PDB file of N, CA and C in Angstrom:
ATOM      1  N   MET A   1      10.007  -9.705 -26.662  1.00 82.00           N
ATOM      2  CA  MET A   1      11.204  -9.080 -26.160  1.00 82.00           C
ATOM      3  C   MET A   1      11.468  -7.991 -25.826  1.00 82.00           C
ATOM      4  N   PRO A   2      12.536  -7.410 -25.561  1.00 86.00           N
ATOM      5  CA  PRO A   2      12.372  -6.002 -24.624  1.00 86.00           C
ATOM      6  C   PRO A   2      13.404  -5.494 -25.717  1.00 86.00           C
ATOM      7  N   THR A   3      12.665  -3.757 -25.782  1.00 88.00           N
ATOM      8  CA  THR A   3      13.463  -2.815 -26.624  1.00 88.00           C
ATOM      9  C   THR A   3      14.256  -2.329 -25.792  1.00 88.00           C
ATOM     10  N   TYR A   4      15.933  -2.393 -26.462  1.00 90.00           N
ATOM     11  CA  TYR A   4      16.605  -1.546 -25.746  1.00 90.00           C
ATOM     12  C   TYR A   4      16.984   0.375 -26.715  1.00 90.00           C
ATOM     13  N   ALA A   5      17.308   1.108 -25.961  1.00 92.00           N
ATOM     14  CA  ALA A   5      17.715   2.245 -26.724  1.00 92.00           C
ATOM     15  C   ALA A   5      19.321   2.427 -26.592  1.00 92.00           C
ATOM     16  N   TYR A   6      19.900   2.887 -27.958  1.00 94.00           N
ATOM     17  CA  TYR A   6      21.542   3.239 -27.864  1.00 94.00           C
ATOM     18  C   TYR A   6      21.696   4.182 -28.511  1.00 94.00           C
ATOM     19  N   ALA A   7      22.983   4.891 -28.311  1.00 95.00           N
ATOM     20  CA  ALA A   7      23.133   5.759 -28.763  1.00 95.00           C
ATOM     21  C   ALA A   7      24.642   6.196 -28.734  1.00 95.00           C
ATOM     22  N   CYS A   8      25.172   6.581 -30.053  1.00 95.00           N
ATOM     23  CA  CYS A   8      26.650   6.433 -30.445  1.00 95.00           C
ATOM     24  C   CYS A   8      27.330   7.763 -29.551  1.00 95.00           C
ATOM     25  N   LYS A   9      28.427   7.360 -29.148  1.00 93.00           N
ATOM     26  CA  LYS A   9      29.100   8.669 -28.208  1.00 93.00           C
ATOM     27  C   LYS A   9      29.747   9.348 -29.468  1.00 93.00           C
ATOM     28  N   ASP A  10      30.138   9.072 -30.467  1.00 92.00           N
ATOM     29  CA  ASP A  10      31.048   9.675 -31.440  1.00 92.00           C
ATOM     30  C   ASP A  10      30.008  10.410 -32.305  1.00 92.00           C
ATOM     31  N   CYS A  11      29.036   9.847 -32.991  1.00 94.00           N
ATOM     32  CA  CYS A  11      28.372  10.592 -34.131  1.00 94.00           C
ATOM     33  C   CYS A  11      26.838  11.358 -33.417  1.00 94.00           C
ATOM     34  N   GLY A  12      26.590  10.733 -32.525  1.00 91.00           N
ATOM     35  CA  GLY A  12      25.398  10.930 -31.585  1.00 91.00           C
ATOM     36  C   GLY A  12      23.696  10.179 -32.394  1.00 91.00           C
ATOM     37  N   HIS A  13      24.091   9.016 -33.134  1.00 94.00           N
ATOM     38  CA  HIS A  13      23.319   8.643 -34.098  1.00 94.00           C
ATOM     39  C   HIS A  13      22.541   7.488 -33.029  1.00 94.00           C
ATOM     40  N   ALA A  14      21.130   7.816 -32.799  1.00 94.00           N
ATOM     41  CA  ALA A  14      20.358   6.920 -31.762  1.00 94.00           C
ATOM     42  C   ALA A  14      19.541   5.773 -32.400  1.00 94.00           C
ATOM     43  N   PHE A  15      19.322   5.343 -31.577  1.00 93.00           N
ATOM     44  CA  PHE A  15      18.286   3.727 -32.440  1.00 93.00           C
ATOM     45  C   PHE A  15      17.823   3.162 -31.405  1.00 93.00           C
ATOM     46  N   ASP A  16      16.609   2.199 -31.654  1.00 93.00           N
ATOM     47  CA  ASP A  16      16.151   1.461 -30.765  1.00 93.00           C
ATOM     48  C   ASP A  16      15.816   0.079 -31.436  1.00 93.00           C
ATOM     49  N   ILE A  17      16.299  -0.852 -30.701  1.00 92.00           N
ATOM     50  CA  ILE A  17      16.016  -2.134 -31.017  1.00 92.00           C
ATOM     51  C   ILE A  17      15.981  -3.380 -30.142  1.00 92.00           C
ATOM     52  N   GLN A  18      15.112  -4.353 -30.881  1.00 93.00           N
ATOM     53  CA  GLN A  18      14.503  -5.542 -29.921  1.00 93.00           C
ATOM     54  C   GLN A  18      15.725  -6.529 -29.920  1.00 93.00           C
ATOM     55  N   GLN A  19      15.805  -6.512 -28.677  1.00 91.00           N
ATOM     56  CA  GLN A  19      17.001  -8.088 -28.423  1.00 91.00           C
ATOM     57  C   GLN A  19      16.612  -8.795 -26.941  1.00 91.00           C
ATOM     58  N   SER A  20      16.829 -10.387 -27.513  1.00 92.00           N
ATOM     59  CA  SER A  20      16.761 -11.202 -26.102  1.00 92.00           C
ATOM     60  C   SER A  20      17.360 -10.724 -25.156  1.00 92.00           C
ATOM     61  N   PHE A  21      17.309 -11.455 -24.045  1.00 88.00           N
ATOM     62  CA  PHE A  21      17.787 -11.115 -22.761  1.00 88.00           C
ATOM     63  C   PHE A  21      19.205 -11.794 -23.235  1.00 88.00           C
ATOM     64  N   THR A  22      19.375 -12.936 -23.680  1.00 92.00           N
ATOM     65  CA  THR A  22      20.648 -13.602 -23.843  1.00 92.00           C
ATOM     66  C   THR A  22      21.762 -13.074 -25.085  1.00 92.00           C
ATOM     67  N   ASP A  23      21.076 -12.061 -25.862  1.00 92.00           N
ATOM     68  CA  ASP A  23      21.998 -11.328 -26.669  1.00 92.00           C
ATOM     69  C   ASP A  23      22.911 -10.543 -26.052  1.00 92.00           C
ATOM     70  N   ASN A  24      24.202 -10.364 -26.593  1.00 91.00           N
ATOM     71  CA  ASN A  24      25.292  -9.486 -26.107  1.00 91.00           C
ATOM     72  C   ASN A  24      24.828  -7.977 -26.796  1.00 91.00           C
ATOM     73  N   THR A  25      24.879  -7.310 -25.560  1.00 90.00           N
ATOM     74  CA  THR A  25      25.042  -5.579 -25.833  1.00 90.00           C
ATOM     75  C   THR A  25      25.871  -5.045 -27.026  1.00 90.00           C
ATOM     76  N   LEU A  26      25.162  -4.241 -27.672  1.00 93.00           N
ATOM     77  CA  LEU A  26      25.803  -3.697 -28.840  1.00 93.00           C
ATOM     78  C   LEU A  26      26.785  -2.611 -28.689  1.00 93.00           C
ATOM     79  N   THR A  27      28.082  -2.586 -29.515  1.00 93.00           N
ATOM     80  CA  THR A  27      28.867  -1.793 -28.984  1.00 93.00           C
ATOM     81  C   THR A  27      29.419  -0.994 -30.256  1.00 93.00           C
ATOM     82  N   VAL A  28      29.252  -1.501 -31.447  1.00 94.00           N
ATOM     83  CA  VAL A  28      29.556  -0.450 -32.540  1.00 94.00           C
ATOM     84  C   VAL A  28      28.421   0.076 -33.208  1.00 94.00           C
ATOM     85  N   CYS A  29      28.668   1.342 -33.324  1.00 94.00           N
ATOM     86  CA  CYS A  29      27.776   2.274 -34.287  1.00 94.00           C
ATOM     87  C   CYS A  29      27.265   1.612 -35.899  1.00 94.00           C
ATOM     88  N   PRO A  30      26.048   1.274 -36.129  1.00 92.00           N
ATOM     89  CA  PRO A  30      26.295   0.997 -37.185  1.00 92.00           C
ATOM     90  C   PRO A  30      26.456   2.357 -38.422  1.00 92.00           C
ATOM     91  N   ALA A  31      26.162   3.366 -37.890  1.00 92.00           N
ATOM     92  CA  ALA A  31      26.252   4.719 -38.915  1.00 92.00           C
ATOM     93  C   ALA A  31      27.966   5.027 -39.291  1.00 92.00           C
ATOM     94  N   CYS A  32      28.344   5.089 -37.920  1.00 94.00           N
ATOM     95  CA  CYS A  32      30.062   5.466 -38.153  1.00 94.00           C
ATOM     96  C   CYS A  32      31.058   4.405 -37.609  1.00 94.00           C
ATOM     97  N   SER A  33      30.666   3.377 -36.915  1.00 92.00           N
ATOM     98  CA  SER A  33      31.389   2.325 -36.288  1.00 92.00           C
ATOM     99  C   SER A  33      31.943   2.892 -35.280  1.00 92.00           C
ATOM    100  N   GLY A  34      31.548   4.025 -34.497  1.00 93.00           N
ATOM    101  CA  GLY A  34      32.348   4.427 -33.325  1.00 93.00           C
ATOM    102  C   GLY A  34      31.517   3.509 -32.028  1.00 93.00           C
ATOM    103  N   ASN A  35      31.888   3.973 -30.963  1.00 94.00           N
ATOM    104  CA  ASN A  35      31.374   3.506 -29.521  1.00 94.00           C
ATOM    105  C   ASN A  35      30.132   3.937 -29.188  1.00 94.00           C
ATOM    106  N   LEU A  36      29.346   2.871 -28.948  1.00 94.00           N
ATOM    107  CA  LEU A  36      27.472   2.883 -28.122  1.00 94.00           C
ATOM    108  C   LEU A  36      27.336   2.689 -27.065  1.00 94.00           C
ATOM    109  N   ARG A  37      26.813   3.347 -26.618  1.00 93.00           N
ATOM    110  CA  ARG A  37      26.509   3.218 -24.986  1.00 93.00           C
ATOM    111  C   ARG A  37      24.684   2.764 -25.322  1.00 93.00           C
ATOM    112  N   LYS A  38      24.397   2.223 -24.007  1.00 92.00           N
ATOM    113  CA  LYS A  38      23.154   1.911 -23.629  1.00 92.00           C
ATOM    114  C   LYS A  38      22.367   3.109 -23.050  1.00 92.00           C
ATOM    115  N   LYS A  39      21.057   3.555 -23.543  1.00 92.00           N
ATOM    116  CA  LYS A  39      20.547   4.641 -23.152  1.00 92.00           C
ATOM    117  C   LYS A  39      19.330   3.790 -21.919  1.00 92.00           C
ATOM    118  N   PHE A  40      19.216   4.399 -20.478  1.00 86.00           N
ATOM    119  CA  PHE A  40      18.190   3.571 -19.584  1.00 86.00           C
ATOM    120  C   PHE A  40      16.976   4.408 -19.762  1.00 86.00           C
ATOM    121  N   ASN A  41      15.931   4.180 -20.210  1.00 77.00           N
ATOM    122  CA  ASN A  41      14.793   4.752 -19.702  1.00 77.00           C
ATOM    123  C   ASN A  41      13.918   4.688 -18.591  1.00 77.00           C
ATOM    124  N   SER A  42      12.631   5.202 -18.255  1.00 76.00           N
ATOM    125  CA  SER A  42      12.143   5.172 -16.960  1.00 76.00           C
ATOM    126  C   SER A  42      11.454   3.856 -16.997  1.00 76.00           C
ATOM    127  N   VAL A  43      10.629   3.171 -16.213  1.00 75.00           N
ATOM    128  CA  VAL A  43      10.138   1.911 -16.554  1.00 75.00           C
ATOM    129  C   VAL A  43       8.808   2.166 -16.901  1.00 75.00           C
ATOM    130  N   GLY A  44       8.047   1.649 -17.755  1.00 76.00           N
ATOM    131  CA  GLY A  44       6.476   1.670 -18.096  1.00 76.00           C
ATOM    132  C   GLY A  44       5.788   1.275 -16.847  1.00 76.00           C
ATOM    133  N   VAL A  45       5.746   1.463 -15.834  1.00 79.00           N
ATOM    134  CA  VAL A  45       4.755   0.948 -14.838  1.00 79.00           C
ATOM    135  C   VAL A  45       4.110   2.165 -14.273  1.00 79.00           C
ATOM    136  N   VAL A  46       2.746   1.754 -14.236  1.00 77.00           N
ATOM    137  CA  VAL A  46       1.811   3.272 -13.622  1.00 77.00           C
ATOM    138  C   VAL A  46       0.923   2.539 -12.544  1.00 77.00           C
ATOM    139  N   PHE A  47       1.221   3.244 -11.436  1.00 76.00           N
ATOM    140  CA  PHE A  47       0.336   2.853  -9.978  1.00 76.00           C
ATOM    141  C   PHE A  47      -0.999   3.821 -10.123  1.00 76.00           C
ATOM    142  N   LYS A  48      -2.289   3.136 -10.353  1.00 75.00           N
ATOM    143  CA  LYS A  48      -3.155   4.054 -10.215  1.00 75.00           C
ATOM    144  C   LYS A  48      -3.999   3.565  -8.911  1.00 75.00           C
ATOM    145  N   GLY A  49      -4.592   4.515  -8.400  1.00 72.00           N
ATOM    146  CA  GLY A  49      -5.526   4.215  -7.154  1.00 72.00           C
ATOM    147  C   GLY A  49      -4.545   4.568  -5.976  1.00 72.00           C
ATOM    148  N   SER A  50      -5.244   3.431  -4.756  1.00 71.00           N
ATOM    149  CA  SER A  50      -4.871   4.039  -3.720  1.00 71.00           C
ATOM    150  C   SER A  50      -4.289   2.914  -3.047  1.00 71.00           C
ATOM    151  N   GLY A  51      -3.384   3.362  -2.099  1.00 69.00           N
ATOM    152  CA  GLY A  51      -2.724   1.676  -1.351  1.00 69.00           C
ATOM    153  C   GLY A  51      -1.211   1.251  -1.916  1.00 69.00           C
ATOM    154  N   PHE A  52      -0.662   2.216  -2.917  1.00 68.00           N
ATOM    155  CA  PHE A  52       0.238   1.993  -3.543  1.00 68.00           C
ATOM    156  C   PHE A  52       1.707   2.886  -2.645  1.00 68.00           C
ATOM    157  N   TYR A  53       1.457   3.992  -2.147  1.00 68.00           N
ATOM    158  CA  TYR A  53       2.405   4.928  -1.554  1.00 68.00           C
ATOM    159  C   TYR A  53       2.209   4.614  -0.059  1.00 68.00           C
ATOM    160  N   ARG A  54       3.358   5.199   0.142  1.00 69.00           N
ATOM    161  CA  ARG A  54       3.643   4.812   1.872  1.00 69.00           C
ATOM    162  C   ARG A  54       2.485   6.296   2.701  1.00 69.00           C
ATOM    163  N   THR A  55       2.272   7.382   1.822  1.00 69.00           N
ATOM    164  CA  THR A  55       1.555   8.367   2.412  1.00 69.00           C
ATOM    165  C   THR A  55       0.116   7.906   2.250  1.00 69.00           C
ATOM    166  N   ASP A  56      -0.485   6.702   1.560  1.00 63.00           N
ATOM    167  CA  ASP A  56      -2.019   6.792   1.086  1.00 63.00           C
ATOM    168  C   ASP A  56      -2.587   6.188   2.953  1.00 63.00           C
ATOM    169  N   SER A  57      -1.751   5.460   3.457  1.00 61.00           N
ATOM    170  CA  SER A  57      -2.379   5.070   4.820  1.00 61.00           C
ATOM    171  C   SER A  57      -2.258   5.965   5.921  1.00 61.00           C
ATOM    172  N   ARG A  58      -1.743   6.701   5.897  1.00 57.00           N
ATOM    173  CA  ARG A  58      -0.858   7.813   6.837  1.00 57.00           C
ATOM    174  C   ARG A  58      -1.394   9.170   7.207  1.00 57.00           C
ATOM    175  N   ASP A  59      -3.124   9.266   6.575  1.00 54.00           N
ATOM    176  CA  ASP A  59      -3.606  10.526   6.902  1.00 54.00           C
ATOM    177  C   ASP A  59      -4.163  10.429   8.449  1.00 54.00           C
ATOM    178  N   ALA A  60      -3.564  11.701   8.730  1.00 59.00           N
ATOM    179  CA  ALA A  60      -3.985  12.155  10.179  1.00 59.00           C
ATOM    180  C   ALA A  60      -5.547  12.423  10.523  1.00 59.00           C
ATOM    181  N   LYS A  61      -6.214  12.417   9.258  1.00 61.00           N
ATOM    182  CA  LYS A  61      -7.726  12.739   9.919  1.00 61.00           C
ATOM    183  C   LYS A  61      -7.930  11.681   9.997  1.00 61.00           C
ATOM    184  N   ASN A  62      -8.029  10.168   9.372  1.00 57.00           N
ATOM    185  CA  ASN A  62      -8.740   9.061   9.422  1.00 57.00           C
ATOM    186  C   ASN A  62      -7.975   8.054  10.154  1.00 57.00           C
ATOM    187  N   SER A  63      -6.698   8.771  11.057  1.00 55.00           N
ATOM    188  CA  SER A  63      -6.317   7.383  11.368  1.00 55.00           C
ATOM    189  C   SER A  63      -6.440   7.143  12.925  1.00 55.00           C
ATOM    190  N   VAL A  64      -6.230   6.051  13.108  1.00 58.00           N
ATOM    191  CA  VAL A  64      -6.819   5.784  14.735  1.00 58.00           C
ATOM    192  C   VAL A  64      -5.683   5.675  15.438  1.00 58.00           C
ATOM    193  N   PRO A  65      -5.743   5.918  16.877  1.00 60.00           N
ATOM    194  CA  PRO A  65      -4.405   6.031  17.915  1.00 60.00           C
ATOM    195  C   PRO A  65      -3.990   4.892  18.242  1.00 60.00           C
ATOM    196  N   ALA A  66      -2.998   4.228  18.326  1.00 58.00           N
ATOM    197  CA  ALA A  66      -3.009   3.077  18.880  1.00 58.00           C
ATOM    198  C   ALA A  66      -3.233   2.843  20.021  1.00 58.00           C
ATOM    199  N   ALA A  67      -3.710   1.799  20.576  1.00 61.00           N
ATOM    200  CA  ALA A  67      -4.141   1.499  21.937  1.00 61.00           C
ATOM    201  C   ALA A  67      -2.695   1.322  22.985  1.00 61.00           C
ATOM    202  N   PRO A  68      -3.423   2.033  24.319  1.00 64.00           N
ATOM    203  CA  PRO A  68      -2.278   2.129  25.322  1.00 64.00           C
ATOM    204  C   PRO A  68      -1.775   0.747  25.422  1.00 64.00           C
ATOM    205  N   ALA A  69      -0.466   0.374  26.024  1.00 62.00           N
ATOM    206  CA  ALA A  69       0.272  -0.912  26.539  1.00 62.00           C
ATOM    207  C   ALA A  69      -0.232  -1.129  27.975  1.00 62.00           C
ATOM    208  N   LYS A  70      -0.926  -2.414  28.298  1.00 66.00           N
ATOM    209  CA  LYS A  70      -1.274  -2.765  29.114  1.00 66.00           C
ATOM    210  C   LYS A  70      -0.160  -2.981  30.683  1.00 66.00           C
ATOM    211  N   THR A  71      -0.193  -2.219  31.667  1.00 65.00           N
ATOM    212  CA  THR A  71       0.916  -1.901  32.633  1.00 65.00           C
ATOM    213  C   THR A  71       0.475  -3.220  33.974  1.00 65.00           C
ATOM    214  N   GLU A  72      -0.637  -4.243  33.393  1.00 62.00           N
ATOM    215  CA  GLU A  72      -1.227  -5.096  34.285  1.00 62.00           C
ATOM    216  C   GLU A  72       0.258  -6.229  34.893  1.00 62.00           C
ATOM    217  N   SER A  73       0.421  -6.397  36.084  1.00 62.00           N
ATOM    218  CA  SER A  73       1.696  -7.234  36.351  1.00 62.00           C
ATOM    219  C   SER A  73       1.208  -8.626  37.042  1.00 62.00           C
ATOM    220  N   SER A  74      -0.002  -8.714  36.937  1.00 57.00           N
ATOM    221  CA  SER A  74      -0.562 -10.206  37.673  1.00 57.00           C
ATOM    222  C   SER A  74      -1.123 -10.770  36.678  1.00 57.00           C
ATOM    223  N   PRO A  75      -0.981 -11.924  36.387  1.00 60.00           N
ATOM    224  CA  PRO A  75      -1.418 -12.902  35.347  1.00 60.00           C
ATOM    225  C   PRO A  75      -2.970 -13.048  35.184  1.00 60.00           C
ATOM    226  N   ALA A  76      -3.620 -13.282  34.073  1.00 58.00           N
ATOM    227  CA  ALA A  76      -5.591 -13.274  34.223  1.00 58.00           C
ATOM    228  C   ALA A  76      -5.484 -14.722  34.996  1.00 58.00           C
ATOM    229  N   PRO A  77      -6.945 -14.353  35.426  1.00 59.00           N
ATOM    230  CA  PRO A  77      -7.386 -15.603  36.221  1.00 59.00           C
ATOM    231  C   PRO A  77      -7.615 -17.042  35.384  1.00 59.00           C
ATOM    232  N   ALA A  78      -7.877 -17.002  34.118  1.00 61.00           N
ATOM    233  CA  ALA A  78      -7.900 -17.908  33.256  1.00 61.00           C
ATOM    234  C   ALA A  78      -6.200 -18.659  33.102  1.00 61.00           C
ATOM    235  N   ALA A  79      -5.317 -17.832  33.012  1.00 53.00           N
ATOM    236  CA  ALA A  79      -4.307 -18.574  32.889  1.00 53.00           C
ATOM    237  C   ALA A  79      -3.191 -18.725  33.773  1.00 53.00           C
ATOM    238  N   SER A  80      -4.319 -18.624  35.125  1.00 48.00           N
ATOM    239  CA  SER A  80      -3.422 -19.612  36.320  1.00 48.00           C
ATOM    240  C   SER A  80      -3.208 -20.848  36.156  1.00 48.00           C
ATOM    241  N   ALA A  81      -2.118 -21.277  36.450  1.00 52.00           N
ATOM    242  CA  ALA A  81      -1.752 -22.441  36.904  1.00 52.00           C
ATOM    243  C   ALA A  81      -2.071 -23.461  37.767  1.00 52.00           C
ATOM    244  N   SER A  82      -2.695 -22.810  39.214  1.00 52.00           N
ATOM    245  CA  SER A  82      -3.129 -23.002  40.443  1.00 52.00           C
ATOM    246  C   SER A  82      -4.115 -23.964  40.382  1.00 52.00           C
ATOM    247  N   GLY A  83      -4.900 -23.583  39.416  1.00 51.00           N
ATOM    248  CA  GLY A  83      -6.384 -24.252  39.216  1.00 51.00           C
ATOM    249  C   GLY A  83      -7.182 -24.026  40.492  1.00 51.00           C
ATOM    250  N   SER A  84      -7.143 -22.521  40.807  1.00 51.00           N
ATOM    251  CA  SER A  84      -7.925 -22.290  42.035  1.00 51.00           C
ATOM    252  C   SER A  84      -9.578 -22.260  41.373  1.00 51.00           C
ATOM    253  N   GLY A  85     -10.030 -23.521  41.723  1.00 54.00           N
ATOM    254  CA  GLY A  85     -11.481 -23.485  41.647  1.00 54.00           C
ATOM    255  C   GLY A  85     -12.284 -23.662  40.065  1.00 54.00           C
ATOM    256  N   SER A  86     -11.339 -23.558  39.174  1.00 52.00           N
ATOM    257  CA  SER A  86     -11.983 -23.960  38.061  1.00 52.00           C
ATOM    258  C   SER A  86     -11.768 -25.435  37.297  1.00 52.00           C
ATOM    259  N   LYS A  87     -13.345 -25.614  36.579  1.00 57.00           N
ATOM    260  CA  LYS A  87     -13.576 -26.937  36.829  1.00 57.00           C
ATOM    261  C   LYS A  87     -12.451 -27.481  35.128  1.00 57.00           C
ATOM    262  N   PRO A  88     -12.462 -28.796  35.070  1.00 55.00           N
ATOM    263  CA  PRO A  88     -11.572 -28.956  33.953  1.00 55.00           C
ATOM    264  C   PRO A  88     -12.684 -29.342  32.675  1.00 55.00           C
ATOM    265  N   SER A  89     -12.447 -29.213  31.535  1.00 52.00           N
ATOM    266  CA  SER A  89     -13.407 -28.893  30.606  1.00 52.00           C
ATOM    267  C   SER A  89     -14.009 -30.691  30.406  1.00 52.00           C
ATOM    268  N   THR A  90     -15.082 -30.324  29.875  1.00 54.00           N
ATOM    269  CA  THR A  90     -15.504 -31.895  29.848  1.00 54.00           C
ATOM    270  C   THR A  90     -15.023 -32.679  28.563  1.00 54.00           C
ATOM    271  N   ALA A  91     -14.240 -32.149  27.927  1.00 52.00           N
ATOM    272  CA  ALA A  91     -13.975 -32.976  26.558  1.00 52.00           C
ATOM    273  C   ALA A  91     -12.451 -33.792  27.222  1.00 52.00           C
ATOM    274  N   SER A  92     -12.139 -32.985  28.132  1.00 49.00           N
ATOM    275  CA  SER A  92     -10.989 -33.576  28.885  1.00 49.00           C
ATOM    276  C   SER A  92     -11.150 -35.207  30.051  1.00 49.00           C
ATOM    277  N   THR A  93     -12.561 -34.572  30.898  1.00 50.00           N
ATOM    278  CA  THR A  93     -13.138 -35.277  31.527  1.00 50.00           C
ATOM    279  C   THR A  93     -13.212 -36.908  30.652  1.00 50.00           C
ATOM    280  N   THR A  94     -14.053 -36.653  29.747  1.00 51.00           N
ATOM    281  CA  THR A  94     -14.562 -37.419  28.681  1.00 51.00           C
ATOM    282  C   THR A  94     -13.497 -38.716  28.429  1.00 51.00           C
ATOM    283  N   ALA A  95     -12.914 -37.787  27.998  1.00 51.00           N
ATOM    284  CA  ALA A  95     -11.609 -38.505  27.350  1.00 51.00           C
ATOM    285  C   ALA A  95     -10.695 -39.382  27.928  1.00 51.00           C
ATOM    286  N   SER A  96     -10.735 -38.849  29.474  1.00 49.00           N
ATOM    287  CA  SER A  96      -9.961 -39.601  30.404  1.00 49.00           C
ATOM    288  C   SER A  96     -10.899 -40.848  31.130  1.00 49.00           C
ATOM    289  N   GLY A  97     -11.934 -40.120  30.954  1.00 53.00           N
ATOM    290  CA  GLY A  97     -12.727 -41.608  31.570  1.00 53.00           C
ATOM    291  C   GLY A  97     -13.227 -42.763  30.553  1.00 53.00           C
ATOM    292  N   THR A  98     -13.230 -42.218  29.407  1.00 54.00           N
ATOM    293  CA  THR A  98     -13.169 -43.592  28.058  1.00 54.00           C
ATOM    294  C   THR A  98     -11.905 -44.383  28.199  1.00 54.00           C
ATOM    295  N   SER A  99     -10.865 -43.665  28.220  1.00 48.00           N
ATOM    296  CA  SER A  99      -9.854 -44.161  28.209  1.00 48.00           C
ATOM    297  C   SER A  99      -9.326 -45.352  29.317  1.00 48.00           C
ATOM    298  N   ALA A 100      -9.610 -45.087  30.435  1.00 51.00           N
ATOM    299  CA  ALA A 100     -10.141 -45.705  31.636  1.00 51.00           C
ATOM    300  C   ALA A 100     -10.362 -46.688  31.589  1.00 51.00           C
ATOM    301  N   GLY A 101     -11.536 -46.995  30.865  1.00 51.00           N
ATOM    302  CA  GLY A 101     -12.979 -47.668  31.304  1.00 51.00           C
ATOM    303  C   GLY A 101     -13.183 -48.534  30.079  1.00 51.00           C
TER     304      GLY A 101
END
């Protein structure tokens, strides 16, 4: 169960209490019956090591420049749809040969 910190607005009495997530927030000070407020503290998580911060992978000394974009307008020969002299693969020839015979 989480521990919550409360402080009285009227008398300044401060205390911690363990409450379930489903419990209602306390509103009355046990010391003076004044109004309570919930205090918020920093989260108890510590990130140790590298790789947790934006600047960890941004070292200018060790960074590699990005590859330049290709400006070639013609498609590659392997991607050509005209079939200019390329042999069909043996797997497709075998598959078509066995299904017909």
